[in-house]
Coordinates of C-alpha atoms and ligand atoms in Angstrom, one line a residue:
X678 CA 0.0 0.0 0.0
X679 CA 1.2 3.4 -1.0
X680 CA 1.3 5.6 2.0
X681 CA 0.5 9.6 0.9
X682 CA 3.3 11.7 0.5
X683 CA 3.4 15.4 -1.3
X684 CA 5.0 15.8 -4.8
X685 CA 6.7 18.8 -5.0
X686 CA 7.5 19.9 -8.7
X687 CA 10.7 21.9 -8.5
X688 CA 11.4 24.7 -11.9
X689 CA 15.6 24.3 -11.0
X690 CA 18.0 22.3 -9.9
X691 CA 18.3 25.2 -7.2
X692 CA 14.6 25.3 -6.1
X693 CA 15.2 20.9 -6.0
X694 CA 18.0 20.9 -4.0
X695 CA 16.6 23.4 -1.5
X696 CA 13.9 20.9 -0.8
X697 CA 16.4 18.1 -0.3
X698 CA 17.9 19.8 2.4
X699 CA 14.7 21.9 3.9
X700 CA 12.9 18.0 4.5
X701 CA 16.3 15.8 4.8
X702 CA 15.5 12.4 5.1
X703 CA 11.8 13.0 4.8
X704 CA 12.5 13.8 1.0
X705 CA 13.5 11.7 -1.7
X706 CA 14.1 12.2 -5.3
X707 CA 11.7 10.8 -7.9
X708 CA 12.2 10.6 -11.8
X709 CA 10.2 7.6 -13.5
X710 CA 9.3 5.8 -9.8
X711 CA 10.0 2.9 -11.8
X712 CA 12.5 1.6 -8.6
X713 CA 11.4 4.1 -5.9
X714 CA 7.3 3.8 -6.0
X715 CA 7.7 -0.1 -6.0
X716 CA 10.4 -0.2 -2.7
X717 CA 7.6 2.6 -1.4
X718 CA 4.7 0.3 -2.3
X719 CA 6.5 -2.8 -1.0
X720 CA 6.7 -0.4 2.4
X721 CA 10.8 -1.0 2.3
X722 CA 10.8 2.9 2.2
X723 CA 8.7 5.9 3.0
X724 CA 9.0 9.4 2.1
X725 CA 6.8 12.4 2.8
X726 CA 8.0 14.7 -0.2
X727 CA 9.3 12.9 -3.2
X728 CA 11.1 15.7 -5.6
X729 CA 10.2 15.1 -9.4
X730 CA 13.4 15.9 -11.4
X731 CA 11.5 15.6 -14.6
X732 CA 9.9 19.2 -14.0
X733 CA 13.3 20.7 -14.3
X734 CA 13.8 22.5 -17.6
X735 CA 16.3 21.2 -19.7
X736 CA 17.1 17.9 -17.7
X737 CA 15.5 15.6 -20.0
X738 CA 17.7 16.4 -23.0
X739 CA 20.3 15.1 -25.1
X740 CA 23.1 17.1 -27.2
X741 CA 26.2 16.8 -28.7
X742 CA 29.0 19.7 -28.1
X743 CA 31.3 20.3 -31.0
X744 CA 34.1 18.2 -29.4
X745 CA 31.4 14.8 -30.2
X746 CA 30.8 14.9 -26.2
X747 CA 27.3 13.5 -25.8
X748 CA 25.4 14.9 -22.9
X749 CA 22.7 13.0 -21.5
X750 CA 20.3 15.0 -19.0
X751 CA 19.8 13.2 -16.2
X752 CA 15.7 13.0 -16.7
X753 CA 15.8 11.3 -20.5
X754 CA 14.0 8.3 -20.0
X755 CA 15.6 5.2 -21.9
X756 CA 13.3 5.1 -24.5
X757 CA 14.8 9.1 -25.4
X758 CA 18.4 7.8 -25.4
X759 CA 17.5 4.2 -27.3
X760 CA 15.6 6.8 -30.4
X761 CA 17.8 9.4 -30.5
X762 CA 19.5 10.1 -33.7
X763 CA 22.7 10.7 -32.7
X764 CA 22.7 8.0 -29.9
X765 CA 22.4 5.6 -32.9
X766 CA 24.6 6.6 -35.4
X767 CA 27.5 7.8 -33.7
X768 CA 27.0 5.7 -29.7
X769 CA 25.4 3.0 -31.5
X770 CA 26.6 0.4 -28.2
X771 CA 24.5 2.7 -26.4
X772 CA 21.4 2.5 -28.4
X773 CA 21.8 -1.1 -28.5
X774 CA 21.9 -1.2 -24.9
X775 CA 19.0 0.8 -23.9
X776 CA 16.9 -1.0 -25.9
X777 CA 17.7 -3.9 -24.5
X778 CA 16.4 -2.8 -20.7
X779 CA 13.7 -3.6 -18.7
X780 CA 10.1 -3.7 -21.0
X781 CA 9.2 -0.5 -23.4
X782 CA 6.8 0.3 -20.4
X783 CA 9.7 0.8 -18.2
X784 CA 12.2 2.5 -20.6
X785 CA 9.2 5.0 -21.0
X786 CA 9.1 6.2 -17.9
X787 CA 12.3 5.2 -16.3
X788 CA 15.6 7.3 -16.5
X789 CA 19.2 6.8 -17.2
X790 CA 19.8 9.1 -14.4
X791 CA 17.3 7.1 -12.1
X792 CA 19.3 4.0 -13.0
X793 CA 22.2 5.3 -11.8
X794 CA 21.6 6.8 -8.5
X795 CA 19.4 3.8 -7.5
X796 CA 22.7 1.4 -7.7
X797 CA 21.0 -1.5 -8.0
X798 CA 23.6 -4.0 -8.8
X799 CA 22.3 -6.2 -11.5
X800 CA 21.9 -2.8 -14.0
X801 CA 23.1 -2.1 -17.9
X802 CA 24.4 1.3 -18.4
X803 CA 26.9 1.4 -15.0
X804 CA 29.0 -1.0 -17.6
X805 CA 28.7 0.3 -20.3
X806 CA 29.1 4.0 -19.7
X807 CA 32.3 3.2 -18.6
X808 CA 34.3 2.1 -21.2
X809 CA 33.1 5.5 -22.8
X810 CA 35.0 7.0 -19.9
X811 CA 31.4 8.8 -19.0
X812 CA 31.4 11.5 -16.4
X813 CA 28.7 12.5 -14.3
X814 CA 27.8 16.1 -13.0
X815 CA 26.2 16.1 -9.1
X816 CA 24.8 19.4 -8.5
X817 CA 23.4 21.3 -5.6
X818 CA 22.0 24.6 -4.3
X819 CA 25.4 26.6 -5.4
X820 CA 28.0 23.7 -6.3
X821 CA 28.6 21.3 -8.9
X822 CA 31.6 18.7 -9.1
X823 CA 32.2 16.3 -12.1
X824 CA 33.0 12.6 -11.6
X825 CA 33.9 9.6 -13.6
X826 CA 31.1 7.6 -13.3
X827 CA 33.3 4.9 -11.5
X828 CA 33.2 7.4 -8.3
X829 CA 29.4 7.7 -8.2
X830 CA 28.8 3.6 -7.1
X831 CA 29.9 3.0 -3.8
X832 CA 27.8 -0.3 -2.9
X833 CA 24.6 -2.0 -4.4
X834 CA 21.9 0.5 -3.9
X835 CA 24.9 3.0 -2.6
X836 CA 26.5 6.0 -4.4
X837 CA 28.7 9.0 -3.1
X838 CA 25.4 11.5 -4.1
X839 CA 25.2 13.7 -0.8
X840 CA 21.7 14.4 0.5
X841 CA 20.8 17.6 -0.8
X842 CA 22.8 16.6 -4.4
X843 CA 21.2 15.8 -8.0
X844 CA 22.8 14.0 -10.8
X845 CA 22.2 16.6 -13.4
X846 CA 24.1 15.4 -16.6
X847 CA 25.8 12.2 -18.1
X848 CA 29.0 13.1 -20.6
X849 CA 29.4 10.5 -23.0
X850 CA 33.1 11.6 -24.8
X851 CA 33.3 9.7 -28.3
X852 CA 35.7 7.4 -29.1
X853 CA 38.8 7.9 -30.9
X854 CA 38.8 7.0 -34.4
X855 CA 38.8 3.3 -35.6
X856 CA 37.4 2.1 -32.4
X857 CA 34.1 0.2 -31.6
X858 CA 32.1 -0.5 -28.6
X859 CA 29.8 -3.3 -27.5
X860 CA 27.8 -4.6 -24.8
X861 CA 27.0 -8.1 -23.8
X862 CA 24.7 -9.5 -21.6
X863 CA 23.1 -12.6 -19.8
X864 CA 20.4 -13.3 -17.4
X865 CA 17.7 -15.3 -16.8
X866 CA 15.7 -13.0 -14.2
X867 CA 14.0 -9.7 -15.2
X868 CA 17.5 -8.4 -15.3
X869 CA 21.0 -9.2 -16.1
X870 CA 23.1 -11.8 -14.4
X871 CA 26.4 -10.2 -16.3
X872 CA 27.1 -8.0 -17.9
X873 CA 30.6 -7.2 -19.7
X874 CA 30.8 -3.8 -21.8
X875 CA 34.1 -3.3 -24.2
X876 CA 35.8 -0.7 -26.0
X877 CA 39.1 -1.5 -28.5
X878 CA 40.7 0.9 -30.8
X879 CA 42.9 -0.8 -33.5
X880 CA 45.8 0.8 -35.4
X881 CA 48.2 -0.9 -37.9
X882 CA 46.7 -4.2 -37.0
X883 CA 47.3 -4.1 -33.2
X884 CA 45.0 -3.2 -30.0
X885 CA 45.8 0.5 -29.5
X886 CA 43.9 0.7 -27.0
X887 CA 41.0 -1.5 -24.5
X888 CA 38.5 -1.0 -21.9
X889 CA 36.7 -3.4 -20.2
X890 CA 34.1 -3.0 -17.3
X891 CA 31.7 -5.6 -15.6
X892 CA 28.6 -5.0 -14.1
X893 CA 25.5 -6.8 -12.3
X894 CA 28.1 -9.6 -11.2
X895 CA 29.6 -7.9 -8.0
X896 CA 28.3 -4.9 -5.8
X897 CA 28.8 -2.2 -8.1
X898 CA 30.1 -2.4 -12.4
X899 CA 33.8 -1.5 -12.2
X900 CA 36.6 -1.4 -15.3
X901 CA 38.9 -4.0 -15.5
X902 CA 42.4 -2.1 -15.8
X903 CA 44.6 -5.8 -15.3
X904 CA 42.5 -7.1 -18.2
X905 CA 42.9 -3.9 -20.1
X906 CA 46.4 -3.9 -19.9
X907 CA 46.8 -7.3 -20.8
X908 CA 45.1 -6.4 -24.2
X909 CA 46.7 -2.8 -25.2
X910 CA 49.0 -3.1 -27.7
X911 CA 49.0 -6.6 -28.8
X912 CA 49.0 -8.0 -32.3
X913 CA 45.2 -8.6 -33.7
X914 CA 47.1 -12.0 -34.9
X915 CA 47.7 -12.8 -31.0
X916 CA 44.8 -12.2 -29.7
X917 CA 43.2 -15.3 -29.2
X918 CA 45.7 -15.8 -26.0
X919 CA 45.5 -12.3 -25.1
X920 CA 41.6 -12.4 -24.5
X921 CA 41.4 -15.5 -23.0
X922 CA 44.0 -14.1 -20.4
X923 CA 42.0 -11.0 -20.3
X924 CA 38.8 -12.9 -19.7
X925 CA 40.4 -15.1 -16.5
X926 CA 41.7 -11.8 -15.3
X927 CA 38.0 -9.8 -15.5
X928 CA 36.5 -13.1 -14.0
X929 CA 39.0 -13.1 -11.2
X930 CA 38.9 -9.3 -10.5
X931 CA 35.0 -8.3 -11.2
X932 CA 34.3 -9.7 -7.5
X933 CA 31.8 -11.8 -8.1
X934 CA 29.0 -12.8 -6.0
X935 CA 26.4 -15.8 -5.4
X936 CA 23.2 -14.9 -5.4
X937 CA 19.5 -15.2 -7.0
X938 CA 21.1 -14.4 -10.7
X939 CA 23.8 -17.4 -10.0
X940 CA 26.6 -18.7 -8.4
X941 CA 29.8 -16.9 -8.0
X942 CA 31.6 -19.4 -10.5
X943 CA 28.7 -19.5 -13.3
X944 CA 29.2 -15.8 -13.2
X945 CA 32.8 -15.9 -13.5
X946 CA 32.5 -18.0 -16.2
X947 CA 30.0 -16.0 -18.0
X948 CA 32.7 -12.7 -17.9
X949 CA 35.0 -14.5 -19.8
X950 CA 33.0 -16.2 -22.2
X951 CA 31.2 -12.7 -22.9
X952 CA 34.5 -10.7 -23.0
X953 CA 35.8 -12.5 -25.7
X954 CA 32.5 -12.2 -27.7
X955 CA 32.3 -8.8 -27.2
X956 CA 35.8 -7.8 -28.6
X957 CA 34.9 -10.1 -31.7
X958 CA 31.9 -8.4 -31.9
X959 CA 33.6 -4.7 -32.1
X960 CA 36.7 -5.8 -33.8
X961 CA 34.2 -7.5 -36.3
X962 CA 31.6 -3.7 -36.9
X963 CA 35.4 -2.1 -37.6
X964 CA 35.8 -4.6 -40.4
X965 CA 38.5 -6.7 -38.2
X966 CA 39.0 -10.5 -38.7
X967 CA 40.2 -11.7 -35.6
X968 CA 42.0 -14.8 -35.8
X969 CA 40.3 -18.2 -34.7
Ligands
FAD1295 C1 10.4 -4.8 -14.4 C2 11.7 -4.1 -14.5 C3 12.8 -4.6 -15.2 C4 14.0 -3.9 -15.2 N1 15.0 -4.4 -16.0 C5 16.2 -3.7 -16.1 C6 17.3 -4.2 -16.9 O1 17.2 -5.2 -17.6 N2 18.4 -3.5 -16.9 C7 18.6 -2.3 -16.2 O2 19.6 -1.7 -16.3 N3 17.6 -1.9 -15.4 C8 16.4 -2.5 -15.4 N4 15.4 -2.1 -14.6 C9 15.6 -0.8 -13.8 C10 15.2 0.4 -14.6 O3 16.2 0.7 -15.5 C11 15.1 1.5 -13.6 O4 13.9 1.2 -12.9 C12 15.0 2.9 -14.0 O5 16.1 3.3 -14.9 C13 15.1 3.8 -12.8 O6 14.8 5.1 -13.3 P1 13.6 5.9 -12.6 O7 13.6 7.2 -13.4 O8 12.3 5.2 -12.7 O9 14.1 6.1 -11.1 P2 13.3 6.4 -9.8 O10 12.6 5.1 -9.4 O11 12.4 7.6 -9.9 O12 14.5 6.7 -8.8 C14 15.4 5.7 -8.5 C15 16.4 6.3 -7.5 O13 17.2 7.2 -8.0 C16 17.1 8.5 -7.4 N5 17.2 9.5 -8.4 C17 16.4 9.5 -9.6 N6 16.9 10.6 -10.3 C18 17.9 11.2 -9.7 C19 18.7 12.3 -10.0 N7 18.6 13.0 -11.1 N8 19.7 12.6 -9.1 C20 19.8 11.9 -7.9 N9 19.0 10.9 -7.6 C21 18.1 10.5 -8.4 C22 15.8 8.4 -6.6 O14 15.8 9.3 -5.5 C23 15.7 7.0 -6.3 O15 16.4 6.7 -5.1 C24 14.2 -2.7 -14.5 C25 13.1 -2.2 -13.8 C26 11.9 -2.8 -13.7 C27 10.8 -2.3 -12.9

């Protein structure tokens, strides 16, 4: 049963934040209510003001600056990000990935932003953002910082958001030239079991450069920098070795936990069996024959 509470429909990020610290822990956030009504009508949590973001101008948008930077406003629903233009043709990994959330019912209503700052572990974007090197930008009344989205998980439903902050913006930098990204994921619940996000840029028939990051498998999606560096700057021709060394170190490293989505093992397995897809999957949308 949904207790009452007030919804307070804030014109800035300003006005928002005010509320947040005028109520304190008797205020919460609230974007699509896709996670927060259903904890609130399960009676895990109650608030008497929830805060809707969405009312704030300009928070729903998505742009590109002139450097390629995408910037995601914290409001766009999934759905926005999955249809929009530019997400397709130039963060196509992106696209690919939002469509592939939840149900259209909850990509319509729920919010990239929402999905982060909820923390739930078993999540999409936390990954794949990542090997984009995404910031995020946490505002309040009077002060903004800028993060590396690696900063803002701190535990499963945990991030280092103070009480009176908002995630306003995502920043989505392109990649360099000659370089593809690609998501994979598994699961047999409503959401993902594992999921393993990759970015490779190839020059003169080499790995200039890779990023890896796993999510949904431990407490929070983290890159995998001892993977990565097994990969960077290797020989196409070698890499059969190298991502099956890069796949035992992700599965070591990505911390992986037993519960309802698997064992600990299964899951470990699963990182390095979906690492190696995923490269061959990017190395194969930048024309690349890997090696069998
Ligand atoms: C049936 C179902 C299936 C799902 N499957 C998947 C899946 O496969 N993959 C996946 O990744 N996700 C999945 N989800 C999760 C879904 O993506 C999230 O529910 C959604 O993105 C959360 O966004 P929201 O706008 O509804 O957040 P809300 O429920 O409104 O808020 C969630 C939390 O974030 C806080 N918050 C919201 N916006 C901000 C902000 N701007 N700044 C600071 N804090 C904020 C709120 O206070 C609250 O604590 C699923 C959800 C459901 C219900």
């Amino acid at each position: 049963m949904l207790r009452p509470f007030e919804l307070a429909e804030p014109a800035s990020v300003g006005e928002a934040s005010a509320l947040l610290a005028r109520h304190g822990e008797a205020a919460r956030l609230y974007a699509g209510g896709t996670e927060l009504l259903l904890a609130m009508k399960e009676g895990l949590v109650h608030y008497d003001y929830l805060v809707n973001v969405k009312t704030i101008p300009g928070l729903g948008g998505l742009r590109r600056d002139g450097d390629g930077t995408l910037r995601i406003g914290a409001a766009a629903t999934h759905r926005a990000v999955e249809r929009d233009p530019v997400v397709r043709e130039h963060f196509t990994a992106l696209a690919r990935m939002e469509a592939d959330v939840a149900n259209v019912r909850v990509r319509t209503v729920g919010t990239l932003g929402g999905n982060l700052c909820f923390a739930e572990p078993h999540a999409d974007p936390g990954a794949l953002l990542q090997v984009f090197d995404a910031t995020v930008r946490l505002e309040r009344a009077g002060r903004a910082r800028t993060l590396p989205l690696e900063a803002l998980f701190v535990g499963p439903f945990e991030t280092c958001l103070e009480g009176d902050e908002l995630l306003t913006e995502i920043a989505v930098p392109p990649l360099p030239p000659r370089s593809a990204a690609a998501y994979l994921k598994f699961g047999f619940l409503e959401r993902p079991s594992v999921g393993v996000a990759v970015a490779v840029t190839v020059a003169d028939g080499h790995f200039a450069d890779a990023r890896v990051a796993v999510g949904s498998v431990g407490p929070v999606p983290r890159r995998m920098r001892e993977a990565e560096a097994v990969l960077r700057e290797k020989a196409i021709a070698e890499s059969p070795a190298a991502l099956e060394e890069a796949g035992r170190l992700a599965a070591r490293a990505a911390d992986a936990v037993t519960d309802l989505h698997g064992s600990a093992e299964y899951k470990e397995h699963l990182v390095a069996v979906l690492l190696r897809r995923a490269f061959r999957q990017a190395l194969a949308s930048l024309g690349v024959r890997e090696p069998s």
